[in-house]
Amino acid sequence: MTIDRTRGSAPHAGQRILTGGAPIEKARAAVVMLHGRGATADDIIGLAEHLGQTDVAYFAPQAAGYAWYPQRFMQPTALNQPYLAAALGVVHDLVDDIVAAGIARERIVLLGFSQGACLALEAVARRPGRYGGAVGLSGGLIGAENEIWNGAGDLAGTPVLLGCAELDGHIPISRVQETAARFEKAGAIVTTRIYQGSAHGVNADEIELTTALLAGLGSPAAA
């Protein structure tokens, strides 16, 4: 099975999907990697080299116009439509395609940075269940305070990693903390790391924690 183009609706349908790591038919797990605003699939898939998991398949879809949605993530969701709905469709369809190729959802991790982190977390919240994990690097749940996901559904012990600088100019720590609380309410096992400073990037501790999460996913025979 070839997974190289996004499905779903405009504007994100038909975009390229970069792949890396192990071929999907030989992989024990898969990671969907979502880039941030103004970045590319090439940027985020480069992170795979630092994770050291050669038996994992990596998939990095490209957003149309280098952004998954136009406004800031804490704006009312209506202001980010139809882009947000299309972006969520890309992620959910990609997860479905990976499952159809033989990797169970329990061995699929959704990982993103910045805008991609928000999308990864929102995708899990919109379709709750047991995932291999969710990694939100400098991100949080999408929407205005009165409309973010309320923690409904059962994540059944899904490991969730949230990392952010305390003075990040794009991601308020209050939203990271609220995101952690909502995921915990839904039964996720949440690890939250708040770092000193204002750096908006991926640090060595986050790479180490993500590597450990991936290393803990079972082999196909054990799934």
JSON list of C-alpha atoms in Angstrom, two decimals:
[
{"chain": "A", "resi": 1, "resn": "MET", "atom": "CA", "xyz": [0.00, 0.00, 0.00]},
{"chain": "A", "resi": 2, "resn": "THR", "atom": "CA", "xyz": [1.37, 3.40, -1.00]},
{"chain": "A", "resi": 3, "resn": "ILE", "atom": "CA", "xyz": [0.61, 6.38, 1.23]},
{"chain": "A", "resi": 4, "resn": "ASP", "atom": "CA", "xyz": [2.00, 9.47, -0.48]},
{"chain": "A", "resi": 5, "resn": "ARG", "atom": "CA", "xyz": [-0.88, 11.94, -0.91]},
{"chain": "A", "resi": 6, "resn": "THR", "atom": "CA", "xyz": [-3.39, 13.40, 1.53]},
{"chain": "A", "resi": 7, "resn": "ARG", "atom": "CA", "xyz": [-7.04, 12.50, 1.17]},
{"chain": "A", "resi": 8, "resn": "GLY", "atom": "CA", "xyz": [-10.06, 14.47, 2.39]},
{"chain": "A", "resi": 9, "resn": "SER", "atom": "CA", "xyz": [-11.33, 17.86, 1.30]},
{"chain": "A", "resi": 10, "resn": "ALA", "atom": "CA", "xyz": [-9.92, 21.17, 0.07]},
{"chain": "A", "resi": 11, "resn": "PRO", "atom": "CA", "xyz": [-7.70, 22.96, 0.77]},
{"chain": "A", "resi": 12, "resn": "HIS", "atom": "CA", "xyz": [-5.46, 20.21, 2.15]},
{"chain": "A", "resi": 13, "resn": "ALA", "atom": "CA", "xyz": [-6.45, 17.30, -0.12]},
{"chain": "A", "resi": 14, "resn": "GLY", "atom": "CA", "xyz": [-3.89, 16.02, -2.60]},
{"chain": "A", "resi": 15, "resn": "GLN", "atom": "CA", "xyz": [-0.84, 17.32, -0.75]},
{"chain": "A", "resi": 16, "resn": "ARG", "atom": "CA", "xyz": [2.33, 15.25, -0.56]},
{"chain": "A", "resi": 17, "resn": "ILE", "atom": "CA", "xyz": [3.07, 12.95, 2.38]},
{"chain": "A", "resi": 18, "resn": "LEU", "atom": "CA", "xyz": [6.75, 12.41, 3.09]},
{"chain": "A", "resi": 19, "resn": "THR", "atom": "CA", "xyz": [7.75, 9.04, 4.52]},
{"chain": "A", "resi": 20, "resn": "GLY", "atom": "CA", "xyz": [10.78, 7.87, 6.44]},
{"chain": "A", "resi": 21, "resn": "GLY", "atom": "CA", "xyz": [12.07, 5.12, 8.66]},
{"chain": "A", "resi": 22, "resn": "ALA", "atom": "CA", "xyz": [10.97, 1.54, 8.12]},
{"chain": "A", "resi": 23, "resn": "PRO", "atom": "CA", "xyz": [8.68, 0.44, 5.28]},
{"chain": "A", "resi": 24, "resn": "ILE", "atom": "CA", "xyz": [5.17, 0.25, 6.66]},
{"chain": "A", "resi": 25, "resn": "GLU", "atom": "CA", "xyz": [4.90, -3.49, 6.05]},
{"chain": "A", "resi": 26, "resn": "LYS", "atom": "CA", "xyz": [7.95, -4.07, 8.27]},
{"chain": "A", "resi": 27, "resn": "ALA", "atom": "CA", "xyz": [7.37, -1.39, 10.90]},
{"chain": "A", "resi": 28, "resn": "ARG", "atom": "CA", "xyz": [6.36, -2.15, 14.48]},
{"chain": "A", "resi": 29, "resn": "ALA", "atom": "CA", "xyz": [4.82, 1.32, 14.91]},
{"chain": "A", "resi": 30, "resn": "ALA", "atom": "CA", "xyz": [4.06, 4.52, 13.00]},
{"chain": "A", "resi": 31, "resn": "VAL", "atom": "CA", "xyz": [4.31, 8.23, 13.71]},
{"chain": "A", "resi": 32, "resn": "VAL", "atom": "CA", "xyz": [2.24, 10.93, 12.02]},
{"chain": "A", "resi": 33, "resn": "MET", "atom": "CA", "xyz": [4.37, 14.09, 12.12]},
{"chain": "A", "resi": 34, "resn": "LEU", "atom": "CA", "xyz": [2.66, 17.48, 11.72]},
{"chain": "A", "resi": 35, "resn": "HIS", "atom": "CA", "xyz": [4.67, 20.60, 10.94]},
{"chain": "A", "resi": 36, "resn": "GLY", "atom": "CA", "xyz": [4.06, 24.11, 12.25]},
{"chain": "A", "resi": 37, "resn": "ARG", "atom": "CA", "xyz": [2.91, 27.28, 10.53]},
{"chain": "A", "resi": 38, "resn": "GLY", "atom": "CA", "xyz": [5.26, 28.42, 7.79]},
{"chain": "A", "resi": 39, "resn": "ALA", "atom": "CA", "xyz": [7.18, 25.13, 7.86]},
{"chain": "A", "resi": 40, "resn": "THR", "atom": "CA", "xyz": [7.15, 22.04, 5.67]},
{"chain": "A", "resi": 41, "resn": "ALA", "atom": "CA", "xyz": [6.84, 18.29, 5.90]},
{"chain": "A", "resi": 42, "resn": "ASP", "atom": "CA", "xyz": [10.58, 18.17, 5.18]},
{"chain": "A", "resi": 43, "resn": "ASP", "atom": "CA", "xyz": [11.24, 20.14, 8.37]},
{"chain": "A", "resi": 44, "resn": "ILE", "atom": "CA", "xyz": [9.25, 17.94, 10.74]},
{"chain": "A", "resi": 45, "resn": "ILE", "atom": "CA", "xyz": [10.29, 14.59, 9.27]},
{"chain": "A", "resi": 46, "resn": "GLY", "atom": "CA", "xyz": [13.89, 15.59, 9.94]},
{"chain": "A", "resi": 47, "resn": "LEU", "atom": "CA", "xyz": [13.09, 15.04, 13.62]},
{"chain": "A", "resi": 48, "resn": "ALA", "atom": "CA", "xyz": [12.89, 11.30, 12.94]},
{"chain": "A", "resi": 49, "resn": "GLU", "atom": "CA", "xyz": [16.66, 11.16, 12.59]},
{"chain": "A", "resi": 50, "resn": "HIS", "atom": "CA", "xyz": [17.01, 12.27, 16.21]},
{"chain": "A", "resi": 51, "resn": "LEU", "atom": "CA", "xyz": [14.58, 9.66, 17.57]},
{"chain": "A", "resi": 52, "resn": "GLY", "atom": "CA", "xyz": [16.71, 6.66, 16.61]},
{"chain": "A", "resi": 53, "resn": "GLN", "atom": "CA", "xyz": [13.82, 4.27, 15.95]},
{"chain": "A", "resi": 54, "resn": "THR", "atom": "CA", "xyz": [14.75, 2.57, 12.69]},
{"chain": "A", "resi": 55, "resn": "ASP", "atom": "CA", "xyz": [11.87, 0.07, 12.87]},
{"chain": "A", "resi": 56, "resn": "VAL", "atom": "CA", "xyz": [9.21, 2.81, 12.98]},
{"chain": "A", "resi": 57, "resn": "ALA", "atom": "CA", "xyz": [7.46, 4.24, 9.90]},
{"chain": "A", "resi": 58, "resn": "TYR", "atom": "CA", "xyz": [7.15, 8.04, 9.76]},
{"chain": "A", "resi": 59, "resn": "PHE", "atom": "CA", "xyz": [4.55, 9.99, 7.78]},
{"chain": "A", "resi": 60, "resn": "ALA", "atom": "CA", "xyz": [4.65, 13.78, 7.40]},
{"chain": "A", "resi": 61, "resn": "PRO", "atom": "CA", "xyz": [1.81, 15.38, 5.41]},
{"chain": "A", "resi": 62, "resn": "GLN", "atom": "CA", "xyz": [2.23, 18.85, 3.93]},
{"chain": "A", "resi": 63, "resn": "ALA", "atom": "CA", "xyz": [-0.31, 21.58, 4.68]},
{"chain": "A", "resi": 64, "resn": "ALA", "atom": "CA", "xyz": [-1.56, 23.66, 1.77]},
{"chain": "A", "resi": 65, "resn": "GLY", "atom": "CA", "xyz": [-0.04, 27.13, 1.95]},
{"chain": "A", "resi": 66, "resn": "TYR", "atom": "CA", "xyz": [2.31, 26.02, 4.75]},
{"chain": "A", "resi": 67, "resn": "ALA", "atom": "CA", "xyz": [-0.42, 26.37, 7.40]},
{"chain": "A", "resi": 68, "resn": "TRP", "atom": "CA", "xyz": [-3.08, 24.00, 8.69]},
{"chain": "A", "resi": 69, "resn": "TYR", "atom": "CA", "xyz": [-5.45, 26.86, 9.56]},
{"chain": "A", "resi": 70, "resn": "PRO", "atom": "CA", "xyz": [-5.20, 30.65, 9.17]},
{"chain": "A", "resi": 71, "resn": "GLN", "atom": "CA", "xyz": [-5.85, 32.14, 12.62]},
{"chain": "A", "resi": 72, "resn": "ARG", "atom": "CA", "xyz": [-4.28, 31.58, 16.04]},
{"chain": "A", "resi": 73, "resn": "PHE", "atom": "CA", "xyz": [-5.29, 28.33, 17.70]},
{"chain": "A", "resi": 74, "resn": "MET", "atom": "CA", "xyz": [-7.15, 30.01, 20.58]},
{"chain": "A", "resi": 75, "resn": "GLN", "atom": "CA", "xyz": [-9.48, 31.93, 18.27]},
{"chain": "A", "resi": 76, "resn": "PRO", "atom": "CA", "xyz": [-13.06, 30.67, 17.89]},
{"chain": "A", "resi": 77, "resn": "THR", "atom": "CA", "xyz": [-12.92, 27.58, 15.72]},
{"chain": "A", "resi": 78, "resn": "ALA", "atom": "CA", "xyz": [-15.36, 29.09, 13.21]},
{"chain": "A", "resi": 79, "resn": "LEU", "atom": "CA", "xyz": [-12.64, 31.55, 12.20]},
{"chain": "A", "resi": 80, "resn": "ASN", "atom": "CA", "xyz": [-10.36, 28.66, 11.22]},
{"chain": "A", "resi": 81, "resn": "GLN", "atom": "CA", "xyz": [-12.86, 26.85, 9.03]},
{"chain": "A", "resi": 82, "resn": "PRO", "atom": "CA", "xyz": [-12.94, 25.18, 6.56]},
{"chain": "A", "resi": 83, "resn": "TYR", "atom": "CA", "xyz": [-9.19, 24.77, 6.94]},
{"chain": "A", "resi": 84, "resn": "LEU", "atom": "CA", "xyz": [-9.30, 23.17, 10.39]},
{"chain": "A", "resi": 85, "resn": "ALA", "atom": "CA", "xyz": [-11.93, 20.60, 9.38]},
{"chain": "A", "resi": 86, "resn": "ALA", "atom": "CA", "xyz": [-9.88, 19.73, 6.30]},
{"chain": "A", "resi": 87, "resn": "ALA", "atom": "CA", "xyz": [-6.71, 19.41, 8.38]},
{"chain": "A", "resi": 88, "resn": "LEU", "atom": "CA", "xyz": [-8.40, 17.10, 10.87]},
{"chain": "A", "resi": 89, "resn": "GLY", "atom": "CA", "xyz": [-9.68, 15.05, 7.95]},
{"chain": "A", "resi": 90, "resn": "VAL", "atom": "CA", "xyz": [-6.13, 14.68, 6.64]},
{"chain": "A", "resi": 91, "resn": "VAL", "atom": "CA", "xyz": [-4.92, 13.35, 9.99]},
{"chain": "A", "resi": 92, "resn": "HIS", "atom": "CA", "xyz": [-7.84, 11.00, 10.57]},
{"chain": "A", "resi": 93, "resn": "ASP", "atom": "CA", "xyz": [-7.68, 9.65, 7.02]},
{"chain": "A", "resi": 94, "resn": "LEU", "atom": "CA", "xyz": [-3.94, 9.09, 7.35]},
{"chain": "A", "resi": 95, "resn": "VAL", "atom": "CA", "xyz": [-4.45, 7.16, 10.60]},
{"chain": "A", "resi": 96, "resn": "ASP", "atom": "CA", "xyz": [-7.10, 5.06, 8.86]},
{"chain": "A", "resi": 97, "resn": "ASP", "atom": "CA", "xyz": [-4.73, 4.34, 5.96]},
{"chain": "A", "resi": 98, "resn": "ILE", "atom": "CA", "xyz": [-1.96, 3.28, 8.34]},
{"chain": "A", "resi": 99, "resn": "VAL", "atom": "CA", "xyz": [-4.36, 0.97, 10.17]},
{"chain": "A", "resi": 100, "resn": "ALA", "atom": "CA", "xyz": [-5.47, -0.49, 6.83]},
{"chain": "A", "resi": 101, "resn": "ALA", "atom": "CA", "xyz": [-1.82, -1.15, 6.03]},
{"chain": "A", "resi": 102, "resn": "GLY", "atom": "CA", "xyz": [-1.51, -3.31, 9.15]},
{"chain": "A", "resi": 103, "resn": "ILE", "atom": "CA", "xyz": [-0.45, -1.08, 12.04]},
{"chain": "A", "resi": 104, "resn": "ALA", "atom": "CA", "xyz": [-3.04, -0.90, 14.82]},
{"chain": "A", "resi": 105, "resn": "ARG", "atom": "CA", "xyz": [-4.02, 2.48, 16.22]},
{"chain": "A", "resi": 106, "resn": "GLU", "atom": "CA", "xyz": [-2.50, 1.39, 19.54]},
{"chain": "A", "resi": 107, "resn": "ARG", "atom": "CA", "xyz": [0.88, 1.60, 17.79]},
{"chain": "A", "resi": 108, "resn": "ILE", "atom": "CA", "xyz": [0.32, 4.94, 16.03]},
{"chain": "A", "resi": 109, "resn": "VAL", "atom": "CA", "xyz": [1.66, 8.15, 17.56]},
{"chain": "A", "resi": 110, "resn": "LEU", "atom": "CA", "xyz": [0.44, 11.60, 16.53]},
{"chain": "A", "resi": 111, "resn": "LEU", "atom": "CA", "xyz": [3.25, 14.13, 16.94]},
{"chain": "A", "resi": 112, "resn": "GLY", "atom": "CA", "xyz": [3.37, 17.80, 16.08]},
{"chain": "A", "resi": 113, "resn": "PHE", "atom": "CA", "xyz": [5.22, 21.03, 16.71]},
{"chain": "A", "resi": 114, "resn": "SER", "atom": "CA", "xyz": [3.50, 24.38, 17.31]},
{"chain": "A", "resi": 115, "resn": "GLN", "atom": "CA", "xyz": [0.47, 24.58, 14.99]},
{"chain": "A", "resi": 116, "resn": "GLY", "atom": "CA", "xyz": [1.09, 20.92, 14.17]},
{"chain": "A", "resi": 117, "resn": "ALA", "atom": "CA", "xyz": [1.09, 20.09, 17.88]},
{"chain": "A", "resi": 118, "resn": "CYS", "atom": "CA", "xyz": [-2.30, 21.74, 18.27]},
{"chain": "A", "resi": 119, "resn": "LEU", "atom": "CA", "xyz": [-3.61, 19.76, 15.31]},
{"chain": "A", "resi": 120, "resn": "ALA", "atom": "CA", "xyz": [-2.22, 16.46, 16.62]},
{"chain": "A", "resi": 121, "resn": "LEU", "atom": "CA", "xyz": [-3.81, 16.95, 20.03]},
{"chain": "A", "resi": 122, "resn": "GLU", "atom": "CA", "xyz": [-7.11, 18.09, 18.54]},
{"chain": "A", "resi": 123, "resn": "ALA", "atom": "CA", "xyz": [-7.19, 15.09, 16.21]},
{"chain": "A", "resi": 124, "resn": "VAL", "atom": "CA", "xyz": [-6.93, 12.71, 19.17]},
{"chain": "A", "resi": 125, "resn": "ALA", "atom": "CA", "xyz": [-9.55, 14.66, 21.12]},
{"chain": "A", "resi": 126, "resn": "ARG", "atom": "CA", "xyz": [-11.99, 14.61, 18.18]},
{"chain": "A", "resi": 127, "resn": "ARG", "atom": "CA", "xyz": [-11.61, 10.85, 17.75]},
{"chain": "A", "resi": 128, "resn": "PRO", "atom": "CA", "xyz": [-10.82, 9.48, 21.21]},
{"chain": "A", "resi": 129, "resn": "GLY", "atom": "CA", "xyz": [-9.60, 5.95, 21.78]},
{"chain": "A", "resi": 130, "resn": "ARG", "atom": "CA", "xyz": [-6.36, 4.13, 22.52]},
{"chain": "A", "resi": 131, "resn": "TYR", "atom": "CA", "xyz": [-3.44, 5.47, 20.50]},
{"chain": "A", "resi": 132, "resn": "GLY", "atom": "CA", "xyz": [0.22, 4.67, 20.70]},
{"chain": "A", "resi": 133, "resn": "GLY", "atom": "CA", "xyz": [0.63, 8.21, 21.92]},
{"chain": "A", "resi": 134, "resn": "ALA", "atom": "CA", "xyz": [0.17, 11.92, 21.32]},
{"chain": "A", "resi": 135, "resn": "VAL", "atom": "CA", "xyz": [3.10, 14.32, 21.45]},
{"chain": "A", "resi": 136, "resn": "GLY", "atom": "CA", "xyz": [2.34, 18.03, 21.54]},
{"chain": "A", "resi": 137, "resn": "LEU", "atom": "CA", "xyz": [5.56, 20.07, 21.35]},
{"chain": "A", "resi": 138, "resn": "SER", "atom": "CA", "xyz": [4.60, 23.69, 22.05]},
{"chain": "A", "resi": 139, "resn": "GLY", "atom": "CA", "xyz": [0.87, 23.32, 21.52]},
{"chain": "A", "resi": 140, "resn": "GLY", "atom": "CA", "xyz": [-2.55, 22.82, 23.09]},
{"chain": "A", "resi": 141, "resn": "LEU", "atom": "CA", "xyz": [-6.17, 22.10, 22.33]},
{"chain": "A", "resi": 142, "resn": "ILE", "atom": "CA", "xyz": [-7.76, 24.30, 19.67]},
{"chain": "A", "resi": 143, "resn": "GLY", "atom": "CA", "xyz": [-10.55, 26.82, 20.18]},
{"chain": "A", "resi": 144, "resn": "ALA", "atom": "CA", "xyz": [-11.80, 29.58, 22.43]},
{"chain": "A", "resi": 145, "resn": "GLU", "atom": "CA", "xyz": [-11.95, 28.85, 26.15]},
{"chain": "A", "resi": 146, "resn": "ASN", "atom": "CA", "xyz": [-15.67, 28.06, 26.06]},
{"chain": "A", "resi": 147, "resn": "GLU", "atom": "CA", "xyz": [-15.43, 25.57, 23.18]},
{"chain": "A", "resi": 148, "resn": "ILE", "atom": "CA", "xyz": [-12.33, 23.44, 23.72]},
{"chain": "A", "resi": 149, "resn": "TRP", "atom": "CA", "xyz": [-12.78, 19.70, 24.11]},
{"chain": "A", "resi": 150, "resn": "ASN", "atom": "CA", "xyz": [-14.30, 18.84, 27.49]},
{"chain": "A", "resi": 151, "resn": "GLY", "atom": "CA", "xyz": [-12.48, 15.55, 27.97]},
{"chain": "A", "resi": 152, "resn": "ALA", "atom": "CA", "xyz": [-15.38, 13.37, 26.83]},
{"chain": "A", "resi": 153, "resn": "GLY", "atom": "CA", "xyz": [-14.48, 9.91, 25.56]},
{"chain": "A", "resi": 154, "resn": "ASP", "atom": "CA", "xyz": [-12.03, 7.28, 26.69]},
{"chain": "A", "resi": 155, "resn": "LEU", "atom": "CA", "xyz": [-8.36, 7.49, 25.75]},
{"chain": "A", "resi": 156, "resn": "ALA", "atom": "CA", "xyz": [-7.77, 4.22, 27.60]},
{"chain": "A", "resi": 157, "resn": "GLY", "atom": "CA", "xyz": [-4.30, 4.97, 28.92]},
{"chain": "A", "resi": 158, "resn": "THR", "atom": "CA", "xyz": [-2.93, 6.68, 25.80]},
{"chain": "A", "resi": 159, "resn": "PRO", "atom": "CA", "xyz": [0.41, 8.27, 26.70]},
{"chain": "A", "resi": 160, "resn": "VAL", "atom": "CA", "xyz": [0.40, 12.02, 26.04]},
{"chain": "A", "resi": 161, "resn": "LEU", "atom": "CA", "xyz": [3.50, 14.22, 26.15]},
{"chain": "A", "resi": 162, "resn": "LEU", "atom": "CA", "xyz": [3.14, 18.00, 26.39]},
{"chain": "A", "resi": 163, "resn": "GLY", "atom": "CA", "xyz": [6.22, 20.22, 26.34]},
{"chain": "A", "resi": 164, "resn": "CYS", "atom": "CA", "xyz": [6.42, 24.02, 26.24]},
{"chain": "A", "resi": 165, "resn": "ALA", "atom": "CA", "xyz": [8.56, 26.92, 27.42]},
{"chain": "A", "resi": 166, "resn": "GLU", "atom": "CA", "xyz": [7.04, 28.90, 30.28]},
{"chain": "A", "resi": 167, "resn": "LEU", "atom": "CA", "xyz": [7.36, 32.18, 28.36]},
{"chain": "A", "resi": 168, "resn": "ASP", "atom": "CA", "xyz": [6.53, 30.88, 24.90]},
{"chain": "A", "resi": 169, "resn": "GLY", "atom": "CA", "xyz": [5.13, 33.84, 22.98]},
{"chain": "A", "resi": 170, "resn": "HIS", "atom": "CA", "xyz": [2.75, 31.67, 20.95]},
{"chain": "A", "resi": 171, "resn": "ILE", "atom": "CA", "xyz": [1.43, 29.12, 23.46]},
{"chain": "A", "resi": 172, "resn": "PRO", "atom": "CA", "xyz": [0.09, 30.28, 26.86]},
{"chain": "A", "resi": 173, "resn": "ILE", "atom": "CA", "xyz": [1.05, 27.89, 29.64]},
{"chain": "A", "resi": 174, "resn": "SER", "atom": "CA", "xyz": [-2.51, 28.09, 30.95]},
{"chain": "A", "resi": 175, "resn": "ARG", "atom": "CA", "xyz": [-3.71, 26.40, 27.74]},
{"chain": "A", "resi": 176, "resn": "VAL", "atom": "CA", "xyz": [-1.05, 23.69, 28.03]},
{"chain": "A", "resi": 177, "resn": "GLN", "atom": "CA", "xyz": [-2.16, 23.00, 31.61]},
{"chain": "A", "resi": 178, "resn": "GLU", "atom": "CA", "xyz": [-5.83, 22.98, 30.62]},
{"chain": "A", "resi": 179, "resn": "THR", "atom": "CA", "xyz": [-5.02, 20.59, 27.79]},
{"chain": "A", "resi": 180, "resn": "ALA", "atom": "CA", "xyz": [-3.27, 18.25, 30.22]},
{"chain": "A", "resi": 181, "resn": "ALA", "atom": "CA", "xyz": [-6.29, 18.32, 32.54]},
{"chain": "A", "resi": 182, "resn": "ARG", "atom": "CA", "xyz": [-8.72, 17.49, 29.72]},
{"chain": "A", "resi": 183, "resn": "PHE", "atom": "CA", "xyz": [-6.62, 14.56, 28.51]},
{"chain": "A", "resi": 184, "resn": "GLU", "atom": "CA", "xyz": [-6.25, 13.23, 32.05]},
{"chain": "A", "resi": 185, "resn": "LYS", "atom": "CA", "xyz": [-10.03, 13.43, 32.47]},
{"chain": "A", "resi": 186, "resn": "ALA", "atom": "CA", "xyz": [-10.38, 11.22, 29.39]},
{"chain": "A", "resi": 187, "resn": "GLY", "atom": "CA", "xyz": [-8.05, 8.59, 30.82]},
{"chain": "A", "resi": 188, "resn": "ALA", "atom": "CA", "xyz": [-4.75, 9.49, 29.16]},
{"chain": "A", "resi": 189, "resn": "ILE", "atom": "CA", "xyz": [-1.44, 9.15, 30.97]},
{"chain": "A", "resi": 190, "resn": "VAL", "atom": "CA", "xyz": [-0.08, 12.67, 30.65]},
{"chain": "A", "resi": 191, "resn": "THR", "atom": "CA", "xyz": [3.50, 13.87, 31.02]},
{"chain": "A", "resi": 192, "resn": "THR", "atom": "CA", "xyz": [3.82, 17.66, 31.07]},
{"chain": "A", "resi": 193, "resn": "ARG", "atom": "CA", "xyz": [7.15, 19.46, 30.86]},
{"chain": "A", "resi": 194, "resn": "ILE", "atom": "CA", "xyz": [7.31, 23.24, 31.32]},
{"chain": "A", "resi": 195, "resn": "TYR", "atom": "CA", "xyz": [10.76, 24.61, 30.51]},
{"chain": "A", "resi": 196, "resn": "GLN", "atom": "CA", "xyz": [12.41, 27.82, 31.64]},
{"chain": "A", "resi": 197, "resn": "GLY", "atom": "CA", "xyz": [12.77, 30.60, 29.12]},
{"chain": "A", "resi": 198, "resn": "SER", "atom": "CA", "xyz": [10.92, 31.55, 25.97]},
{"chain": "A", "resi": 199, "resn": "ALA", "atom": "CA", "xyz": [12.35, 29.23, 23.32]},
{"chain": "A", "resi": 200, "resn": "HIS", "atom": "CA", "xyz": [9.78, 28.11, 20.76]},
{"chain": "A", "resi": 201, "resn": "GLY", "atom": "CA", "xyz": [11.39, 24.91, 19.55]},
{"chain": "A", "resi": 202, "resn": "VAL", "atom": "CA", "xyz": [12.10, 21.26, 20.26]},
{"chain": "A", "resi": 203, "resn": "ASN", "atom": "CA", "xyz": [14.67, 20.55, 22.96]},
{"chain": "A", "resi": 204, "resn": "ALA", "atom": "CA", "xyz": [16.79, 17.57, 23.93]},
{"chain": "A", "resi": 205, "resn": "ASP", "atom": "CA", "xyz": [14.55, 16.56, 26.83]},
{"chain": "A", "resi": 206, "resn": "GLU", "atom": "CA", "xyz": [11.50, 16.39, 24.56]},
{"chain": "A", "resi": 207, "resn": "ILE", "atom": "CA", "xyz": [13.44, 14.27, 22.08]},
{"chain": "A", "resi": 208, "resn": "GLU", "atom": "CA", "xyz": [14.51, 11.91, 24.88]},
{"chain": "A", "resi": 209, "resn": "LEU", "atom": "CA", "xyz": [10.95, 11.58, 26.20]},
{"chain": "A", "resi": 210, "resn": "THR", "atom": "CA", "xyz": [9.56, 11.00, 22.72]},
{"chain": "A", "resi": 211, "resn": "THR", "atom": "CA", "xyz": [12.23, 8.40, 22.00]},
{"chain": "A", "resi": 212, "resn": "ALA", "atom": "CA", "xyz": [11.29, 6.56, 25.19]},
{"chain": "A", "resi": 213, "resn": "LEU", "atom": "CA", "xyz": [7.61, 6.65, 24.25]},
{"chain": "A", "resi": 214, "resn": "LEU", "atom": "CA", "xyz": [8.33, 5.16, 20.83]},
{"chain": "A", "resi": 215, "resn": "ALA", "atom": "CA", "xyz": [10.70, 2.55, 22.23]},
{"chain": "A", "resi": 216, "resn": "GLY", "atom": "CA", "xyz": [7.94, 1.36, 24.55]},
{"chain": "A", "resi": 217, "resn": "LEU", "atom": "CA", "xyz": [5.54, 0.48, 21.75]},
{"chain": "A", "resi": 218, "resn": "GLY", "atom": "CA", "xyz": [5.24, -3.25, 21.18]},
{"chain": "A", "resi": 219, "resn": "SER", "atom": "CA", "xyz": [6.18, -5.29, 18.16]},
{"chain": "A", "resi": 220, "resn": "PRO", "atom": "CA", "xyz": [3.47, -6.26, 15.64]},
{"chain": "A", "resi": 221, "resn": "ALA", "atom": "CA", "xyz": [3.39, -9.76, 17.11]},
{"chain": "A", "resi": 222, "resn": "ALA", "atom": "CA", "xyz": [2.75, -8.38, 20.60]},
{"chain": "A", "resi": 223, "resn": "ALA", "atom": "CA", "xyz": [0.04, -5.89, 19.59]}
]
